[in-house]
Short mmCIF file of C-alpha atoms in Angstrom, two decimals:
data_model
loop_
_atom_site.label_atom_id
_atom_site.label_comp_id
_atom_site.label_asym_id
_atom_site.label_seq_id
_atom_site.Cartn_x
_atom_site.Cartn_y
_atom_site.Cartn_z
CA UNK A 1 -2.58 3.58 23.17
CA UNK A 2 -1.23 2.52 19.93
CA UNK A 3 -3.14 1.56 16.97
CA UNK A 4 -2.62 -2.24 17.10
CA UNK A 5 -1.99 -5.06 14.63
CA UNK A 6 -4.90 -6.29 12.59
CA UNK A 7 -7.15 -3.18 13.00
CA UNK A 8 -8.06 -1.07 9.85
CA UNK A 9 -5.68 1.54 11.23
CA UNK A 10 -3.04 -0.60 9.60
CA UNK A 11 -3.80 1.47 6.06
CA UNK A 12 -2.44 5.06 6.67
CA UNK A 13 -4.61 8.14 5.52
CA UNK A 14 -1.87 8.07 2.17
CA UNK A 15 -2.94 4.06 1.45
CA UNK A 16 -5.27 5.48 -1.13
CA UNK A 17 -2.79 6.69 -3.22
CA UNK A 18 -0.65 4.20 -2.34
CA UNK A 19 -3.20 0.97 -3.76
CA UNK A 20 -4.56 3.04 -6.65
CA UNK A 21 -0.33 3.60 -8.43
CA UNK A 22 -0.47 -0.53 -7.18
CA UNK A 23 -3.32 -1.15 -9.35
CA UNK A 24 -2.37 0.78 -12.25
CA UNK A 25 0.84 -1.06 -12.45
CA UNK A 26 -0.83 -4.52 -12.49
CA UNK A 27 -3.09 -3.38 -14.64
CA UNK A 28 -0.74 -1.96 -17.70
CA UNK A 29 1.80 -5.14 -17.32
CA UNK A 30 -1.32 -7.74 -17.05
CA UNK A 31 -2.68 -6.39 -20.43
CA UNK A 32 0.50 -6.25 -22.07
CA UNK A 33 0.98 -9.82 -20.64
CA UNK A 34 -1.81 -11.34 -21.78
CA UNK A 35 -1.63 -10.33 -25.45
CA UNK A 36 1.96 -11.80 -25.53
CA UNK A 37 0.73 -15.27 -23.92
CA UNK A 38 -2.57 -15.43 -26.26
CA UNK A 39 -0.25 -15.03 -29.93
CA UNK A 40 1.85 -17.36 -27.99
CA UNK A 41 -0.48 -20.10 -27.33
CA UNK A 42 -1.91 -20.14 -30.69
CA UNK A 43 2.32 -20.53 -32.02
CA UNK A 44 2.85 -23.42 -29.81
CA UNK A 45 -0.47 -24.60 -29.10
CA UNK A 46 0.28 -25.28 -25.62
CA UNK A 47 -3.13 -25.39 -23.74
CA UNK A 48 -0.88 -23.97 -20.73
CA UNK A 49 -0.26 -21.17 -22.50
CA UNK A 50 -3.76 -19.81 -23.81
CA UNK A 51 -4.96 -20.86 -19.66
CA UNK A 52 -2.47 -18.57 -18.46
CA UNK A 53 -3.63 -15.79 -21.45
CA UNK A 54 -7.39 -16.25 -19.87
CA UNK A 55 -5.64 -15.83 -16.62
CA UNK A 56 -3.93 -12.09 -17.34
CA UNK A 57 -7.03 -11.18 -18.86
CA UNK A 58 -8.90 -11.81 -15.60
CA UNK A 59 -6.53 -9.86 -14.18
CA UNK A 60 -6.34 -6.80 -16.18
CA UNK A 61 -10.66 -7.27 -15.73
CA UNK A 62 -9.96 -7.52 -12.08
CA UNK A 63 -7.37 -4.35 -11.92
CA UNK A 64 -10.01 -2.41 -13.55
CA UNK A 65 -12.84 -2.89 -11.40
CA UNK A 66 -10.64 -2.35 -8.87
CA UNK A 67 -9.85 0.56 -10.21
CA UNK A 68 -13.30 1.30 -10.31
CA UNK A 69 -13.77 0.27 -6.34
CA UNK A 70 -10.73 2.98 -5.15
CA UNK A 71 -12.58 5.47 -7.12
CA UNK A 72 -16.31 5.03 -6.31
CA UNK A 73 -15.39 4.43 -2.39
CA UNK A 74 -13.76 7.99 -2.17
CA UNK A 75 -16.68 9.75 -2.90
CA UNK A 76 -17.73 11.77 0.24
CA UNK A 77 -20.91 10.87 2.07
CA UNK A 78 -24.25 12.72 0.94
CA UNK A 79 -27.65 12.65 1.95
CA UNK A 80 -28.75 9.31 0.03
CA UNK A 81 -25.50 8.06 1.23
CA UNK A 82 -25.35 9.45 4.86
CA UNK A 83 -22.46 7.31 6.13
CA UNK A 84 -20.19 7.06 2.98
CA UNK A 85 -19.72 5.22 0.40
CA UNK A 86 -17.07 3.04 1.63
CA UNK A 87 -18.39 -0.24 1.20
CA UNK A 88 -18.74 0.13 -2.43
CA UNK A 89 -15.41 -0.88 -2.26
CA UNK A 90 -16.11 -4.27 -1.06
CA UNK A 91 -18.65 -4.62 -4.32
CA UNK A 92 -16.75 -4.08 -6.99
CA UNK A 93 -14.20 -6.07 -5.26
CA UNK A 94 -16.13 -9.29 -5.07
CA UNK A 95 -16.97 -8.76 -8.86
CA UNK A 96 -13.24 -8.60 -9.61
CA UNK A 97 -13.27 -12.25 -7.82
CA UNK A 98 -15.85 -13.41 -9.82
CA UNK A 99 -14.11 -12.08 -12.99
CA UNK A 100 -11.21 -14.23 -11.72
CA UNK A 101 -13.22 -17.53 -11.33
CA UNK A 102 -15.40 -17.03 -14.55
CA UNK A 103 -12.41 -15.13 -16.75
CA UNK A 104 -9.71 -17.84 -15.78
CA UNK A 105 -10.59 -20.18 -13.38
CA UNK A 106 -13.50 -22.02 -15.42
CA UNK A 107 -11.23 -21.56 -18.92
CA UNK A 108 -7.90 -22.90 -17.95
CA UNK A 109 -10.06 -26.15 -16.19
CA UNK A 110 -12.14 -26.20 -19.40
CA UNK A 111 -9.01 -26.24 -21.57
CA UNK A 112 -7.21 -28.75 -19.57
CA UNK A 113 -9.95 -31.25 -19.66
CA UNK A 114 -9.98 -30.52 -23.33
CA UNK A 115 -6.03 -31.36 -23.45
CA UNK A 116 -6.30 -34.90 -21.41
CA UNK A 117 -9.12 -35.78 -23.78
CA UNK A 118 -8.55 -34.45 -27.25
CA UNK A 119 -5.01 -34.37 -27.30
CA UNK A 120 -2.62 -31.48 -28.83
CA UNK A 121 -0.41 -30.67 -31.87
CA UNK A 122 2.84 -29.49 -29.74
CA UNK A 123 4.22 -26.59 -31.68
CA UNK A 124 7.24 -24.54 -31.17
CA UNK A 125 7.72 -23.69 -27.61
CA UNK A 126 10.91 -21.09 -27.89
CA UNK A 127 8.07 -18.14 -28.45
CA UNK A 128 6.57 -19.55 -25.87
CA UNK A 129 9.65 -19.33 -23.09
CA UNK A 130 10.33 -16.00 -24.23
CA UNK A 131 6.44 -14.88 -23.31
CA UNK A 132 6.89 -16.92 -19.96
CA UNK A 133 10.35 -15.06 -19.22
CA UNK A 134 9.29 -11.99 -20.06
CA UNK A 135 5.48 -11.85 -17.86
CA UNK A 136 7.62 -13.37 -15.09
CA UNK A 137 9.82 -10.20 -14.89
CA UNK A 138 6.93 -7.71 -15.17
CA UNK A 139 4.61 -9.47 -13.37
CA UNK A 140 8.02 -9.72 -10.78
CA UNK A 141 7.80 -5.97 -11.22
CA UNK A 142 4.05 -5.51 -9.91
CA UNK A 143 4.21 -7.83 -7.33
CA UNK A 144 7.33 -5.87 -6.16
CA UNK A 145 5.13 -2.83 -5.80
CA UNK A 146 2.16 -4.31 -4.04
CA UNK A 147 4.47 -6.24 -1.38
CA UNK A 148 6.82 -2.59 -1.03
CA UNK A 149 3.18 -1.18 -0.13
CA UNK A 150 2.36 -4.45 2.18
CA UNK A 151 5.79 -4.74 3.91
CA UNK A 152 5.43 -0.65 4.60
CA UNK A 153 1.93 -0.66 6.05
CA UNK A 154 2.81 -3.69 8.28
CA UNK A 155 6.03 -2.70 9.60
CA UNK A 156 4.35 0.57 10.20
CA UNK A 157 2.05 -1.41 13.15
CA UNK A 158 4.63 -3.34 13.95
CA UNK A 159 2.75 -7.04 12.02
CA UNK A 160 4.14 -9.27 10.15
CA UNK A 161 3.46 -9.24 6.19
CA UNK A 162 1.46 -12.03 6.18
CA UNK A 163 -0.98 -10.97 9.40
CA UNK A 164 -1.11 -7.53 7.39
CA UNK A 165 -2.72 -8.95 4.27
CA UNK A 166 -5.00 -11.63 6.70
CA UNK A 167 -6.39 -8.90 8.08
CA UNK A 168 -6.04 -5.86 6.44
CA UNK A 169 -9.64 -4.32 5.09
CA UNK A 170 -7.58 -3.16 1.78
CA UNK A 171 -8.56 -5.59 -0.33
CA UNK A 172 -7.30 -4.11 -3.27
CA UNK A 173 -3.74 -4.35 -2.43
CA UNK A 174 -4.37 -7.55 -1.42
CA UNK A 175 -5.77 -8.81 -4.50
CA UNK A 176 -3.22 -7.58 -6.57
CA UNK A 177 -0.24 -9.18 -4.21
CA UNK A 178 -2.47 -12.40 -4.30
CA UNK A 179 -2.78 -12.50 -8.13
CA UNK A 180 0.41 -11.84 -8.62
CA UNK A 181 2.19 -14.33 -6.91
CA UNK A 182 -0.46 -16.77 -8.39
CA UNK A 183 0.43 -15.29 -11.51
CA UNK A 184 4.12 -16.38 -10.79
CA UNK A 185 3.27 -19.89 -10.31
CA UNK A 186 0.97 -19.85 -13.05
CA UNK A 187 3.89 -18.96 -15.18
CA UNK A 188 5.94 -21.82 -13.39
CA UNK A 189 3.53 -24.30 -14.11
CA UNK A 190 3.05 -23.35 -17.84
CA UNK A 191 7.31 -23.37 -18.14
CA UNK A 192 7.14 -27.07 -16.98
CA UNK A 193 4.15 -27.81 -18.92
CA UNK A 194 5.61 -26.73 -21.75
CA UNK A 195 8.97 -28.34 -20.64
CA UNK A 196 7.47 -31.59 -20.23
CA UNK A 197 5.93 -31.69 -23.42
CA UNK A 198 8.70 -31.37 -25.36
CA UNK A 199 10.64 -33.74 -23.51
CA UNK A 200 8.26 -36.57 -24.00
CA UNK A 201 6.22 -35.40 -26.92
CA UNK A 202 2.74 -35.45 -25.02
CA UNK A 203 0.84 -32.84 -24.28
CA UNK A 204 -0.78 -34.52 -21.12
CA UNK A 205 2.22 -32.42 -19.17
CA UNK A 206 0.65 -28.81 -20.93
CA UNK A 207 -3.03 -30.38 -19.69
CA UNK A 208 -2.14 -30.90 -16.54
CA UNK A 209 -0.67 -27.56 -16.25
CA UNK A 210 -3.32 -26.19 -17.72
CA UNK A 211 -5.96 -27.77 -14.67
CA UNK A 212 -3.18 -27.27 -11.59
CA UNK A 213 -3.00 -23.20 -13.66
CA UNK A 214 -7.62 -23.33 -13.25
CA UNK A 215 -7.30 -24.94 -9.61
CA UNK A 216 -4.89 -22.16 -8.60
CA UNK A 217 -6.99 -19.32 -9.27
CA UNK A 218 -9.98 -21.15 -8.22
CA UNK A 219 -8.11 -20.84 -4.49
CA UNK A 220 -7.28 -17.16 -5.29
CA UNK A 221 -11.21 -16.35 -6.56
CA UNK A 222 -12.05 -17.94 -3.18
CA UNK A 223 -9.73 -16.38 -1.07
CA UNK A 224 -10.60 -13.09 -2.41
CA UNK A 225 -14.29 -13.35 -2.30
CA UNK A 226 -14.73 -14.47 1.41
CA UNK A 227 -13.01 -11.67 2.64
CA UNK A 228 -14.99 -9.16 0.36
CA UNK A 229 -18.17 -10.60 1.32
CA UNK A 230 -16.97 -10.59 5.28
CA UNK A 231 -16.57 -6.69 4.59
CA UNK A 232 -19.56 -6.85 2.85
CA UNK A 233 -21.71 -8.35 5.33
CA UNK A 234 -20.06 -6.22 8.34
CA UNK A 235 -16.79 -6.96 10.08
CA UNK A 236 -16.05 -5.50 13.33
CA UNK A 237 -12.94 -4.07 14.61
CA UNK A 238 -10.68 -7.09 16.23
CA UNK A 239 -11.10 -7.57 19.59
CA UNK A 240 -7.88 -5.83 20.97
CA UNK A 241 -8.97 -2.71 19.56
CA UNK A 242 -12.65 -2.99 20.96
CA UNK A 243 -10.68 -3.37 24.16
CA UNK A 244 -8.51 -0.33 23.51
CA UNK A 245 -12.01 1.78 22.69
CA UNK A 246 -13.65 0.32 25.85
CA UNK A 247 -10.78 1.76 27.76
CA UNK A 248 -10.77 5.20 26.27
CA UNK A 249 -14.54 5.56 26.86
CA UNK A 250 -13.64 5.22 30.76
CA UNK A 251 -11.42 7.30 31.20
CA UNK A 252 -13.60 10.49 29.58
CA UNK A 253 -14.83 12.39 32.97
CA UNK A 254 -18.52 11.72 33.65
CA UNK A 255 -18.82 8.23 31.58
CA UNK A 256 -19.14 5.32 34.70
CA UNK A 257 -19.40 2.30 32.19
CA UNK A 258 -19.72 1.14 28.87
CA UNK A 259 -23.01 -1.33 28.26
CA UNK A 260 -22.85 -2.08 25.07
CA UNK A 261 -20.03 -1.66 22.01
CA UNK A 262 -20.40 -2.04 18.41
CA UNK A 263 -18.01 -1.33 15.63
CA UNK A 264 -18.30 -2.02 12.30
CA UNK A 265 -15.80 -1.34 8.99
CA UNK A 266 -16.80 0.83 6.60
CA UNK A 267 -13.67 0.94 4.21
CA UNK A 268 -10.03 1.01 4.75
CA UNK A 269 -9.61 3.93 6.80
CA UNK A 270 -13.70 4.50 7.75
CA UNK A 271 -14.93 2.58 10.62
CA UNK A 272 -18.42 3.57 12.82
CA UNK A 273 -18.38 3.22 16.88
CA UNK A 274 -21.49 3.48 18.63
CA UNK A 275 -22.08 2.42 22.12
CA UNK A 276 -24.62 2.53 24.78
CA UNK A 277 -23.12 4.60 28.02
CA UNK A 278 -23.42 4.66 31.30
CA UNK A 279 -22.98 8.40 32.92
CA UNK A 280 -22.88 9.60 36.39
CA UNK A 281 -26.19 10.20 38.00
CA UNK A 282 -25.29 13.62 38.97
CA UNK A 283 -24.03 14.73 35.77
CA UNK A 284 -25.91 17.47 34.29
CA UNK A 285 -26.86 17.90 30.88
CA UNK A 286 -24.25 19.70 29.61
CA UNK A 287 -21.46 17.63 31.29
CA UNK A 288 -22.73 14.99 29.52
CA UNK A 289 -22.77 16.34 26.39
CA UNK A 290 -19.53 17.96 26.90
CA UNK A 291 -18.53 14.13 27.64
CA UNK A 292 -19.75 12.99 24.30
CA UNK A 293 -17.47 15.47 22.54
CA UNK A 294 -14.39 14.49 24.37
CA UNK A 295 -15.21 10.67 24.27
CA UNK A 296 -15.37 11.45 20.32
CA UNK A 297 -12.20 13.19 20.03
CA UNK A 298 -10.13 11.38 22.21
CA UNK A 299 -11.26 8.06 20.11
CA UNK A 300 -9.98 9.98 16.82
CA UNK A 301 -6.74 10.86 18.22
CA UNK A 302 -6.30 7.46 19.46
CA UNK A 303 -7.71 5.27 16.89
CA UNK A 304 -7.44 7.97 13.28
CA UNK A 305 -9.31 4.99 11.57
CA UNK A 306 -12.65 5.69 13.35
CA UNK A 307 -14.50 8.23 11.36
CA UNK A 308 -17.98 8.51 13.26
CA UNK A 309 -19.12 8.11 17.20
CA UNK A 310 -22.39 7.70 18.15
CA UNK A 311 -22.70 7.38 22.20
CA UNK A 312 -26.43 6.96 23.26
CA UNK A 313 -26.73 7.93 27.20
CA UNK A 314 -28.11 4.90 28.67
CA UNK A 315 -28.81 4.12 32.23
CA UNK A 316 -26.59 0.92 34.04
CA UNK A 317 -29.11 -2.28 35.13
CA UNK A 318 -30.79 -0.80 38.48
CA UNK A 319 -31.61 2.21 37.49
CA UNK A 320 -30.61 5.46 39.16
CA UNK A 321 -32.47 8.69 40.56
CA UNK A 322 -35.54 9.13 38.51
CA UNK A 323 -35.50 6.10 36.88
CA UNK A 324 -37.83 3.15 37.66
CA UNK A 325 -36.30 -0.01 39.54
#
């Protein structure tokens, strides 16, 4: 049986590699980006400007802690962590969508209010434009590596893009394709702020920007953070694929039925099966231990995402021979 669309085995063994190079890149042309935009701002006072400075230096704080999650996640399992330390992941992750809300989110809303209130001294926007056409081609750049990584992974399990990054338990590359393209329309917005602005001389248009810029990655901060604390809190495998493991569990000599199934995701490519199983009265001991071993590999082979079995021999409602009615 194929590994099907929507479970974690839509992240090969190499997506590791694969979302740390995608972080690095968002990383180096978010801090680059947000120097230009800040000495920007300050030229042209545009509100719009310094919002969307605060929001590539959330991201660049957001690429490094996800930086940080790759790393810390790939450590291998020890005795005070017995099972991995996967779901570190899924920590640092949710602190890199805080960083997003409190690093941009709350500034550009803060500024914007500031804008419709106070007013602002419009100056030169052609620095400005430059900044905005220049972090629209890098950031162009890194969202062109994220989605190469996205589109790969998805057509790999035969989903489309946008069910891949739904469900996919990678949320690293799917922050950085998410701030990206909000990075994109940030820039957009801050181009007709600016735009409108000098066209009428009042800097409600870089204001307004500046709060549609805040509300933006208020959506993206969001997003991000439900699906890290999902992780967090313990997601299962989807439904099809619980199906698929039922299945293989049959089909292992000796096993009669499966009573009870859980599954839980421990990191991209880690996810823990245990189930309560049914074996044939007559089996002996070491059939059914023999059983266990084949249920375990034959899960692997099928589903490479699974990373640890646990069958507990358990007997069906009734009881059998020996047991009590």
């Amino acid at each position: 049986m194929p590994n099907l669309p929507g479970s974690t085995a839509e992240v090969s063994s190499e997506g590791g590699g694969e979302s740390t190079v995608t972080v690095i890149v968002a990383a180096a042309a978010n801090l680059g980006i947000a120097l230009a935009k800040a000495v920007a701002g300050v030229i042209s006072g545009s509100s719009a400007m310094l919002s969307e400075a605060a929001h590539s230096v959330a991201d660049t704080v957001t690429e490094l802690l996800l930086l940080t999650a790759l790393r810390r996640s790939e450590k291998p399992a020890d005795q005070a962590h017995p099972l991995g330390h996967g779901p570190e992941r899924y920590i640092w992750a949710l602190l890199a969508a805080v960083a997003t809300f409190v690093g941009g989110a709350v500034f550009s809303l803060y500024d914007g209010v500031h804008t419709l209130v106070k007013g602002e001294d419009l100056g030169d926007p052609l620095v400005s434009y430059i900044v905005l056409a220049v972090a629209f081609v890098l950031e162009g750049v890194s969202l062109r590596t994220g989605l190469r990584q996205t589109r790969a992974e998805a057509r790999r399990y035969g989903a489309s893009t946008g069910r891949y990054l739904r469900h996919t338990p990678d949320t690293a590359v799917k922050a950085v394709v998410m701030e990206d393209t909000a990075a994109l329309v940030g820039l957009t917005l801050a181009a007709l702020g600016l735009l409108g602005g000098q066209l009428t001389g009042s800097g409600v248009w870089d204001g307004v920007a500046s709060l549609l810029i805040g509300a933006l990655l208020l959506y993206v901060a969001w997003v991000l953070g439900r699906s890290n604390a999902e992780l967090l809190v313990g997601r299962p495998l989807p439904p099809a694929v619980r199906d698929g493991i039922r299945a293989e569990l049959r089909a292992v000599p000796h096993i009669e039925e499966v009573l009870e199934l859980t599954t839980l995701l421990q990191g991209p490519r880690e996810a823990l099966v245990a189930a309560k199983v049914d074996f044939r009265d007559v089996s002996t001991a070491a059939e059914v231990e023999w059983a266990c071993e084949a249920a375990e590999r034959r899960l692997r082979e099928v589903f490479p995402v699974i990373s640890r079995v646990y069958l507990d021999p358990t007997p069906a409602r009734g009881g059998g021979p020996g047991q009590p009615s």
